[in-house]
Tab-separated table of C-alpha atoms in Angstrom:
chain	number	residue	atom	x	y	z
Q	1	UNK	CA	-1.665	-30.929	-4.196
Q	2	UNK	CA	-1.385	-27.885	-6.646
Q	3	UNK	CA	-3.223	-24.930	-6.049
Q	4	UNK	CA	-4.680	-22.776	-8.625
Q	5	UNK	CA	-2.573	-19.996	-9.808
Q	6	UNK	CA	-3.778	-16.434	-8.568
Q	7	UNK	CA	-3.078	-13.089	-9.492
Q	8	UNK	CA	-2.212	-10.477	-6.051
Q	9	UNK	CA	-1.905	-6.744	-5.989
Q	10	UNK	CA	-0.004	-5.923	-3.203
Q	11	UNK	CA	0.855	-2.456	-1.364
Q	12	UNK	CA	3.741	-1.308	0.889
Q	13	UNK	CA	6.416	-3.505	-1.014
Q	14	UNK	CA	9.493	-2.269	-0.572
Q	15	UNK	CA	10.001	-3.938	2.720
Q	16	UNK	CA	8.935	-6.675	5.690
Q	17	UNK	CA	5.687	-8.306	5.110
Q	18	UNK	CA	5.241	-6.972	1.487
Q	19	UNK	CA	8.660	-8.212	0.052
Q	20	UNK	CA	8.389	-11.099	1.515
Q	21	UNK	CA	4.700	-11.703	0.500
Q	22	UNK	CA	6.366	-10.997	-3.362
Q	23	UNK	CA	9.098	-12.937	-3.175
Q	24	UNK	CA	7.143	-16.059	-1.961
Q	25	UNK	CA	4.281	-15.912	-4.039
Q	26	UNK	CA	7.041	-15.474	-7.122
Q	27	UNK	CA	8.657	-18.403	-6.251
Q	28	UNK	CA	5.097	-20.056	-6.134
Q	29	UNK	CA	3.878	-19.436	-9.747
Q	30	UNK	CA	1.173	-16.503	-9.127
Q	31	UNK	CA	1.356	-13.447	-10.630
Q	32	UNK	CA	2.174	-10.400	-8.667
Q	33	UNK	CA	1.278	-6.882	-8.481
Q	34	UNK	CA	3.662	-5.212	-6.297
Q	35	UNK	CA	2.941	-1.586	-5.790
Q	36	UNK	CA	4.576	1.269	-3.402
Q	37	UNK	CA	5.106	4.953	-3.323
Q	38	UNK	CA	8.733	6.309	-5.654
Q	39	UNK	CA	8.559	2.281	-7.278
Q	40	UNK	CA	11.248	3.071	-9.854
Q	41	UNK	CA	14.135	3.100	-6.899
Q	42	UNK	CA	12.217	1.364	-4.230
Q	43	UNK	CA	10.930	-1.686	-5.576
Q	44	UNK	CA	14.299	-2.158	-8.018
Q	45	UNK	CA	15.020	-5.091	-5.688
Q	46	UNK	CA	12.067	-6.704	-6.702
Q	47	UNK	CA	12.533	-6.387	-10.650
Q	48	UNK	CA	14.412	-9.913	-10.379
Q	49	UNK	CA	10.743	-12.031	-9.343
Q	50	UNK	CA	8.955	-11.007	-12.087
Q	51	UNK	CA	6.540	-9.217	-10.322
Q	52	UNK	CA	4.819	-6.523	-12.351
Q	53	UNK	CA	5.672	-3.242	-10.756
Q	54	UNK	CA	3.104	-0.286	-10.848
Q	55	UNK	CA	4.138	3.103	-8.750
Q	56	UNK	CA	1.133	3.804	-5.930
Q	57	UNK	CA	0.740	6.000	-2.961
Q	58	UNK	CA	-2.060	4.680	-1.568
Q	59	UNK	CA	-2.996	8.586	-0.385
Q	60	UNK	CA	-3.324	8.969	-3.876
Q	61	UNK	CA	-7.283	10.883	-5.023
Q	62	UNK	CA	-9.584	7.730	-5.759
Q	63	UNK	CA	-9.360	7.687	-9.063
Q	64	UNK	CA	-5.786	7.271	-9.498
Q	65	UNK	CA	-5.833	4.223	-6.813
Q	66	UNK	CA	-8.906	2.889	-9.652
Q	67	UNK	CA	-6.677	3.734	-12.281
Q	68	UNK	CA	-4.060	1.656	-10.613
Q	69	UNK	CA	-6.268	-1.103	-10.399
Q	70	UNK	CA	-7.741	-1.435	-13.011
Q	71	UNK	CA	-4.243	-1.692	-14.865
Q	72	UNK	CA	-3.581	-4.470	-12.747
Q	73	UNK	CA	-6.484	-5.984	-14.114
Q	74	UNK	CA	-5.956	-5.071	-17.253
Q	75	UNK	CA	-2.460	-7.044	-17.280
Q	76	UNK	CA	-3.530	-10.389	-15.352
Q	77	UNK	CA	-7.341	-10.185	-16.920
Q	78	UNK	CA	-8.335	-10.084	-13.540
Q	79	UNK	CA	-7.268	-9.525	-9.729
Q	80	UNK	CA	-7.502	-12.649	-6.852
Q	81	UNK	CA	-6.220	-10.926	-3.676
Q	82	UNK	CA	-5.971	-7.391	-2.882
Q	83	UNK	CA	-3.420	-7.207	0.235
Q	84	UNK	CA	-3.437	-3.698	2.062
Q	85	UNK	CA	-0.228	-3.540	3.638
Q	86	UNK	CA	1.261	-0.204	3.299
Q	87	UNK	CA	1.687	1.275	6.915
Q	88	UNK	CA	2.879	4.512	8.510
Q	89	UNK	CA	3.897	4.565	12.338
Q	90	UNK	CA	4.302	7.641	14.307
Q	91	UNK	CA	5.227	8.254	17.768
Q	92	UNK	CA	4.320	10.668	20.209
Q	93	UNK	CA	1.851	11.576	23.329
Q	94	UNK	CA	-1.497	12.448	22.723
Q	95	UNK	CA	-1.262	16.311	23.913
Q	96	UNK	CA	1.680	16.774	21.273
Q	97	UNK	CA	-0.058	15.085	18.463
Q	98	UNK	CA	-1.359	17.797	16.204
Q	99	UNK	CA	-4.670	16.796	14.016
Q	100	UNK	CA	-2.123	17.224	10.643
Q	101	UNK	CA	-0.050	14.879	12.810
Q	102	UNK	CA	-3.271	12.043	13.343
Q	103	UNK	CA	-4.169	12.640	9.781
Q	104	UNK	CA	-1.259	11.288	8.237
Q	105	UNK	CA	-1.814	8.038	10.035
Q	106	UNK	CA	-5.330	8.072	8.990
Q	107	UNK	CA	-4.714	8.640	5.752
Q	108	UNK	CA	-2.211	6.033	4.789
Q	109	UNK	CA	-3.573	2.919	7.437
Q	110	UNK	CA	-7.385	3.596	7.196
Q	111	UNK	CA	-8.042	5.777	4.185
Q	112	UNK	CA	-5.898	4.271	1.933
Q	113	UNK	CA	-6.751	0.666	2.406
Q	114	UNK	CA	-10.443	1.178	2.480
Q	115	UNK	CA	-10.235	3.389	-0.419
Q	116	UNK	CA	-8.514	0.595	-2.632
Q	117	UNK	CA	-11.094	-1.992	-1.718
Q	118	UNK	CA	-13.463	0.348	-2.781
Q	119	UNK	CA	-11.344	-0.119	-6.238
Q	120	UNK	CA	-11.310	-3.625	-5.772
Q	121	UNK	CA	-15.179	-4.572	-4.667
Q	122	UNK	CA	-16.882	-3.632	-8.434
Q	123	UNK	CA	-14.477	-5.962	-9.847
Q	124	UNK	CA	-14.703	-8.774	-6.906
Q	125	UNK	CA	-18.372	-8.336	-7.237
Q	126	UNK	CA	-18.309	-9.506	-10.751
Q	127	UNK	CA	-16.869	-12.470	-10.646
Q	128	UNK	CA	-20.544	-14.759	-9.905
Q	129	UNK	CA	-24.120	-14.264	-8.224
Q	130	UNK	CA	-22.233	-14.193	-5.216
Q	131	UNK	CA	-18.884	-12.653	-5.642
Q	132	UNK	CA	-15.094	-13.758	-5.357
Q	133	UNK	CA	-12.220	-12.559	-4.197
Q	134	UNK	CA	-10.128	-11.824	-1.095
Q	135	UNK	CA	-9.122	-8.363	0.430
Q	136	UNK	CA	-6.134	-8.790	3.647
Q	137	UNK	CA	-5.994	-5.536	5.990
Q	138	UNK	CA	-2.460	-5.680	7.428
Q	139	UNK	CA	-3.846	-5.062	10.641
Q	140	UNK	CA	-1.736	-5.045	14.069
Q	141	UNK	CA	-2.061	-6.242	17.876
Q	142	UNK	CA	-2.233	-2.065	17.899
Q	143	UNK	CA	-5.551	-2.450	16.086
Q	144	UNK	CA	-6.981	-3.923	19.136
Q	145	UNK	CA	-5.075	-2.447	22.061
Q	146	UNK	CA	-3.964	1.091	22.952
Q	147	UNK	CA	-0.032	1.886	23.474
Q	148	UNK	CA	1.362	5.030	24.904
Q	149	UNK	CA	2.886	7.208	22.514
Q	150	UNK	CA	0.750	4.919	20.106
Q	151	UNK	CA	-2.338	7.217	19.528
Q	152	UNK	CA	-1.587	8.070	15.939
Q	153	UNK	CA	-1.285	4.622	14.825
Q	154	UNK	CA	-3.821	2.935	17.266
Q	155	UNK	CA	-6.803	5.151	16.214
Q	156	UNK	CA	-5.883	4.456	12.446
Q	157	UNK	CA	-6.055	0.721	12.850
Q	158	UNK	CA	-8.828	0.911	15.272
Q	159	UNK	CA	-10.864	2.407	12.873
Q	160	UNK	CA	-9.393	0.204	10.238
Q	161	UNK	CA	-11.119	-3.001	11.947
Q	162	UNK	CA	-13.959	-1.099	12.702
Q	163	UNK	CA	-14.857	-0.519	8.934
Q	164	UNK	CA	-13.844	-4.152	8.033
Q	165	UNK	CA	-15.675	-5.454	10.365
Q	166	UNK	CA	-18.861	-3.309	9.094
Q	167	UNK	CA	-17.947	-4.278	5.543
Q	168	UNK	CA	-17.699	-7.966	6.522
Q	169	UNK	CA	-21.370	-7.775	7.235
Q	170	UNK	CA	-22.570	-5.985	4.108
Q	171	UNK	CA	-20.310	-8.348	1.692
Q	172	UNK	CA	-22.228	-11.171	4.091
Q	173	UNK	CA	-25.560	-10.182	3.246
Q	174	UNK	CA	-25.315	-9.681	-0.544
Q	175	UNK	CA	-21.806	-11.141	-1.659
Q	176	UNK	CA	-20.651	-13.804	0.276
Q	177	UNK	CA	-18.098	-14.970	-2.296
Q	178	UNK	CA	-15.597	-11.710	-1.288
Q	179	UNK	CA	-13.667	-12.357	1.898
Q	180	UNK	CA	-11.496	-9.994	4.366
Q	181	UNK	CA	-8.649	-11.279	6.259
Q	182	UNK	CA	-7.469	-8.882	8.920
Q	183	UNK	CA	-3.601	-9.704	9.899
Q	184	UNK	CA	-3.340	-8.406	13.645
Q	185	UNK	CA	0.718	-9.687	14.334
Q	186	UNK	CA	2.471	-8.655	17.459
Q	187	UNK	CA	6.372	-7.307	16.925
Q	188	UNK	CA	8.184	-9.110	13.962
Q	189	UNK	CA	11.460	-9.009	12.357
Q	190	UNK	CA	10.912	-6.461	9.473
Q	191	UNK	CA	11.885	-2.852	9.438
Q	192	UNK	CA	9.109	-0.984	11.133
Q	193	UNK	CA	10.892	-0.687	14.509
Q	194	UNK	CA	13.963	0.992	12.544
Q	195	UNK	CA	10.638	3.215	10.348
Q	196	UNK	CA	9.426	4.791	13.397
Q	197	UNK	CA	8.296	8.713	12.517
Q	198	UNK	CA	8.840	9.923	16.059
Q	199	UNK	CA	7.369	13.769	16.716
Q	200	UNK	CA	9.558	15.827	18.147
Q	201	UNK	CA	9.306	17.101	21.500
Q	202	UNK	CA	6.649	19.771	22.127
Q	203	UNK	CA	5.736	19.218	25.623
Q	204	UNK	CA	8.334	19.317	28.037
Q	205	UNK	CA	5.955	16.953	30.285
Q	206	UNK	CA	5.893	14.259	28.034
Q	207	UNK	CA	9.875	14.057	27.210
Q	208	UNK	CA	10.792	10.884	29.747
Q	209	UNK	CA	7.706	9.125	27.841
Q	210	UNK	CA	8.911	10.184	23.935
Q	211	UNK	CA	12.667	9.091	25.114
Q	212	UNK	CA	11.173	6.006	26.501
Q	213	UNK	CA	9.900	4.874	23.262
Q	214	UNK	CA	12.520	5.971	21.001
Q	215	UNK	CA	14.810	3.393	23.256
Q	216	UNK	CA	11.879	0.855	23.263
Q	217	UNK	CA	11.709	0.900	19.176
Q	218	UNK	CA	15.809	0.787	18.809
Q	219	UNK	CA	15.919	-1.790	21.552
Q	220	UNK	CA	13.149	-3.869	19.972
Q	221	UNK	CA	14.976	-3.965	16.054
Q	222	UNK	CA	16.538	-7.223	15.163
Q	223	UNK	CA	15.352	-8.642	18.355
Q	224	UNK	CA	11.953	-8.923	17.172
Q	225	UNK	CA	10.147	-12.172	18.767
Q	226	UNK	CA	8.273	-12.687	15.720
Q	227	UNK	CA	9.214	-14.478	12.382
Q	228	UNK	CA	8.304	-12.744	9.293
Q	229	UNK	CA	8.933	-14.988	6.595
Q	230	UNK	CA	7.117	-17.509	8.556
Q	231	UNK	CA	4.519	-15.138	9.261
Q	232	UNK	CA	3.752	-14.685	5.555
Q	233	UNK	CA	4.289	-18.641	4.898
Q	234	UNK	CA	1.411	-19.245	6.958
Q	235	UNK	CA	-1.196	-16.222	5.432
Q	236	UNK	CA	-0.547	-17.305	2.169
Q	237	UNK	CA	-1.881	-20.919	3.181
Q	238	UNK	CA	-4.525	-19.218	4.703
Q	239	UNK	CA	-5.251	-17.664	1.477
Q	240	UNK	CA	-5.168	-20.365	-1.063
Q	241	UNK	CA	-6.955	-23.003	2.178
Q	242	UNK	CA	-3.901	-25.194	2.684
Q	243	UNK	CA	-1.477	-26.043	5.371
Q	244	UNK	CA	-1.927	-24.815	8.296
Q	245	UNK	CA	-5.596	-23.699	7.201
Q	246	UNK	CA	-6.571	-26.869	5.383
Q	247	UNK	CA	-10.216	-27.753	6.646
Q	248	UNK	CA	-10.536	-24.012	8.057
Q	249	UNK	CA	-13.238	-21.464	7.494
Q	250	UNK	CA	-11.411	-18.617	6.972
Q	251	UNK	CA	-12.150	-16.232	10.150
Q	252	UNK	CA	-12.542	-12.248	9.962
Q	253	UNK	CA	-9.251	-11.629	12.211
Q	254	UNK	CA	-5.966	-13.800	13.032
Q	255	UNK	CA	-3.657	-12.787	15.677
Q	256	UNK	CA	-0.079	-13.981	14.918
Q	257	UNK	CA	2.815	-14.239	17.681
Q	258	UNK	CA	3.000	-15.490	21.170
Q	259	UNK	CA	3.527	-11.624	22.467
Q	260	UNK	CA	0.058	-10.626	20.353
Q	261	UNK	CA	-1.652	-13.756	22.138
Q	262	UNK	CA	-0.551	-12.792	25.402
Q	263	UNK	CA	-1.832	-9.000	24.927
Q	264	UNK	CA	-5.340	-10.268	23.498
Q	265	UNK	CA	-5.779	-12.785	26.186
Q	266	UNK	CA	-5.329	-10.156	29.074
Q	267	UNK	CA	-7.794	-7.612	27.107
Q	268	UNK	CA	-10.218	-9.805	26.692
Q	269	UNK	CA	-10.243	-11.044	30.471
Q	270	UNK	CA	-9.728	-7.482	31.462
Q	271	UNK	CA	-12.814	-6.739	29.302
Q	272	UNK	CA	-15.135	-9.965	30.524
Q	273	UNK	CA	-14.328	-8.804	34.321
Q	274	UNK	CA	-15.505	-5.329	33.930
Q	275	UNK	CA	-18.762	-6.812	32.092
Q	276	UNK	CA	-19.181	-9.305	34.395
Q	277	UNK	CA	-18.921	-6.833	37.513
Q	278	UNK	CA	-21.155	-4.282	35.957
Q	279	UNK	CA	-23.925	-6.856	34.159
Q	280	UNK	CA	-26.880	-5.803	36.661
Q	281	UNK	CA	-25.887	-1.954	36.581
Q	282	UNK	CA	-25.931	-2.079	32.264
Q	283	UNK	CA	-29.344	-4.474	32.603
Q	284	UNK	CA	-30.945	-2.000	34.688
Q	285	UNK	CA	-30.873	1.150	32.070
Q	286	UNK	CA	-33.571	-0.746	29.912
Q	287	UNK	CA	-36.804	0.466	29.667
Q	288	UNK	CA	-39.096	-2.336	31.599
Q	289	UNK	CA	-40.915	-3.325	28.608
Q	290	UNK	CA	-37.830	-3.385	26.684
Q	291	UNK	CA	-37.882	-6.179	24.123
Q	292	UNK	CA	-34.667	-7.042	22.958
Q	293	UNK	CA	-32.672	-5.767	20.083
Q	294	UNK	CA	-33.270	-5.106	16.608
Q	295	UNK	CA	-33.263	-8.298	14.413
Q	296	UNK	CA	-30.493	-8.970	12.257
Q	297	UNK	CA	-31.365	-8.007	8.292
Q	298	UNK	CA	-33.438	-9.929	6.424
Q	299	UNK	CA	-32.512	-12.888	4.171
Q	300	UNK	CA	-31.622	-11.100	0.651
C-alpha cells in the first residue's frame, strides 16, 4: 500500500546512515533535505537523487540552524521528519581528555541536535491542536553504556537521551502529535570506525589503552557485524508505520544489532542485580511517614 509522500531534513550526509537514509528515501518519492558541513564538495555525490542540498554545521549559532530550517520549509511548504544524525567520535582516556577536548563532542552530538529540534518544534507544533511531526536522534549502544577511551562520545550521547527522554514527556503532556525516535545501533558497516578523532598521547600511563583502541577501530572497519543499508530500510518503515513496524506504537528508543542486544541485555541484568541486592538498604533512607512520590502532571 502507498504511503504518503513526506518531506525529511537530514544532517551528517555525506556518509553511512545519512547517505543511505538519502538515497533510499530518493528512490522512494519523498523529498529530501540533505544537509552537512563544506556541502558544495561533500554532498556532490548526492546531487544525482534530487535531494535539495543546503550547507549546515550543526555547531552553527541558533539562528543560522533556524535559518536553515526554515528554508527547508520554505522549499517543501513544510518539514515531516527532522533526522539528527551528524556525529563526531573521539578517542582517548579520561585523564587526557581536556574540557576543549569533551566540548567538541558535546557540541556536535548533544548541542547540535537539540538545538535543531528547537528549530523544528514551532513548526511541528503547528501542524494541529496536538502537533505532528517526527524528530530521530541518531543515538548509539554508547548512549547507554560506557567504553574506555569512550568518555568524549559517551557523555555526549548520554546526555543526548537524557534530554530526549525529558522532551518526550513535555511533547506528551501538551503535543502528543510530535514524536522522537532515538536510533541506539551497535557497530555497522559505515565509515565511523575509519572517522575516529583519536587524541594524541598525553599520558604516558594511558598509551597501551590509546594503542589498544586505535587497533580495535582499524580492526573493526569493513568487518562491521551490522548492516547499514538494512539498518536504514527498517527506520524508515518505522517512520512511515510499515513493515517491520506495521501495527507498532512507535517506542522512545530502538536498539539495532545482535552485538547492541547483547550489551543492553547484560546492563540491564547487571543493573536489576545491584537493585535487587540493595532494595532494603535504598527503602530504608525514607522518612517513616514517607508517602510516596510526587504525582505525575496533571491532565492539560
Amino acid at each position: 500500500m502507498a504511503t504518503e509522500k513526506r518531506t525529511w531534513f537530514i544532517t551528517g550526509c555525506s556518509s553511512g546512515f545519512g547517505e543511505q537514509l538519502v538515497r533510499q528515501l530518493r528512490a522512494l518519492g519523498d523529498n529530501v533535505v540533505a544537509t552537512g558541513r563544506n556541502a558544495d564538495s561533500k554532498l556532490a555525490h548526492l546531487k544525482d537523487t534530487g535531494a535539495t542540498i543546503l550547507n549546515l554545521d550543526v555547531t552553527a549559532p541558533q539562528a543560522e540552524l533556524d535559518a536553515t530550517f526554515q528554508q527547508a520549509i520554505d522549499i517543501y511548504g513544510g518539514v515531516d521528519v527532522l533526522v539528527n544524525n551528524a556525529g563526531y567520535i573521539q578517542c582517548g582516556a579520561i585523564e587526557e581528555l581536556t574540557q576543549d577536548d569533551m566540548q567538541r563532542s558535546l557540541n556536535t552530538n548533544f548541542h547540535g541536535p537539540i538545538n535543531l529540534t528547537r528549530s523544528a518544534l514551532s513548526h511541528f507544533r503547528s501542524k494541529g491542536e496536538t502537533g505532528g511531526g517526527l524528530i530521530i536522534y541518531m543515538s548509539s549502544q554508547s548512549g547507554f553504556i560506557g567504553e574506555p577511551a569512550g568518555a568524549g562520545y559517551c557523555a555526549s550521547k548520554f546526555a543526548l537521551e537524557g534530554a530526549v527522554e525529558s522532551l518526550a514527556k513535555e511533547l506528551g503532556w501538551l503535543a502528543p502529535g510530535i514524536k522522537l525516535l532515538l536510533l541506539e545501533p551497535g557497530i555497522f558497516s559505515t565509515e565511523v570506525m575509519k572517522n575516529i578523532n583519536h587524541i594524541p598521547n598525553r599520558v604516558e600511563f594511558w598509551k597501551p589503552l590509546n594503542e589498544a583502541c586505535r587497533v580495535r577501530g582499524a580492526g573493526n572497519y569493513g568487518k562491521e557485524p551490522g548492516n547499514a543499508v538494512d539498518l536504514v530500510s527498517k527506520v524508515i518503515q518505522i517512520a512511515k508505520g510499515t513493515g517491520v513496524a506495521e501495527g507498532k506504537e512507535l517506542p522512545l528508543r530502538i536498539p539495532f544489532g545482535s552485538d547492541c542486544v547483547k550489551a543492553f541485555r547484560e546492563k540491564l541484568q547487571g543493573f536489576m542485580k545491584i537493585v535487587d541486592d540493595w532494595d532494603e538498604v535504598a527503602r530504608s533512607t525514607d522518612f517513616p511517614d514517607q508517602k510516596g512520590p510526587m504525582p505525575d502532571l496533571p491532565d492539560k
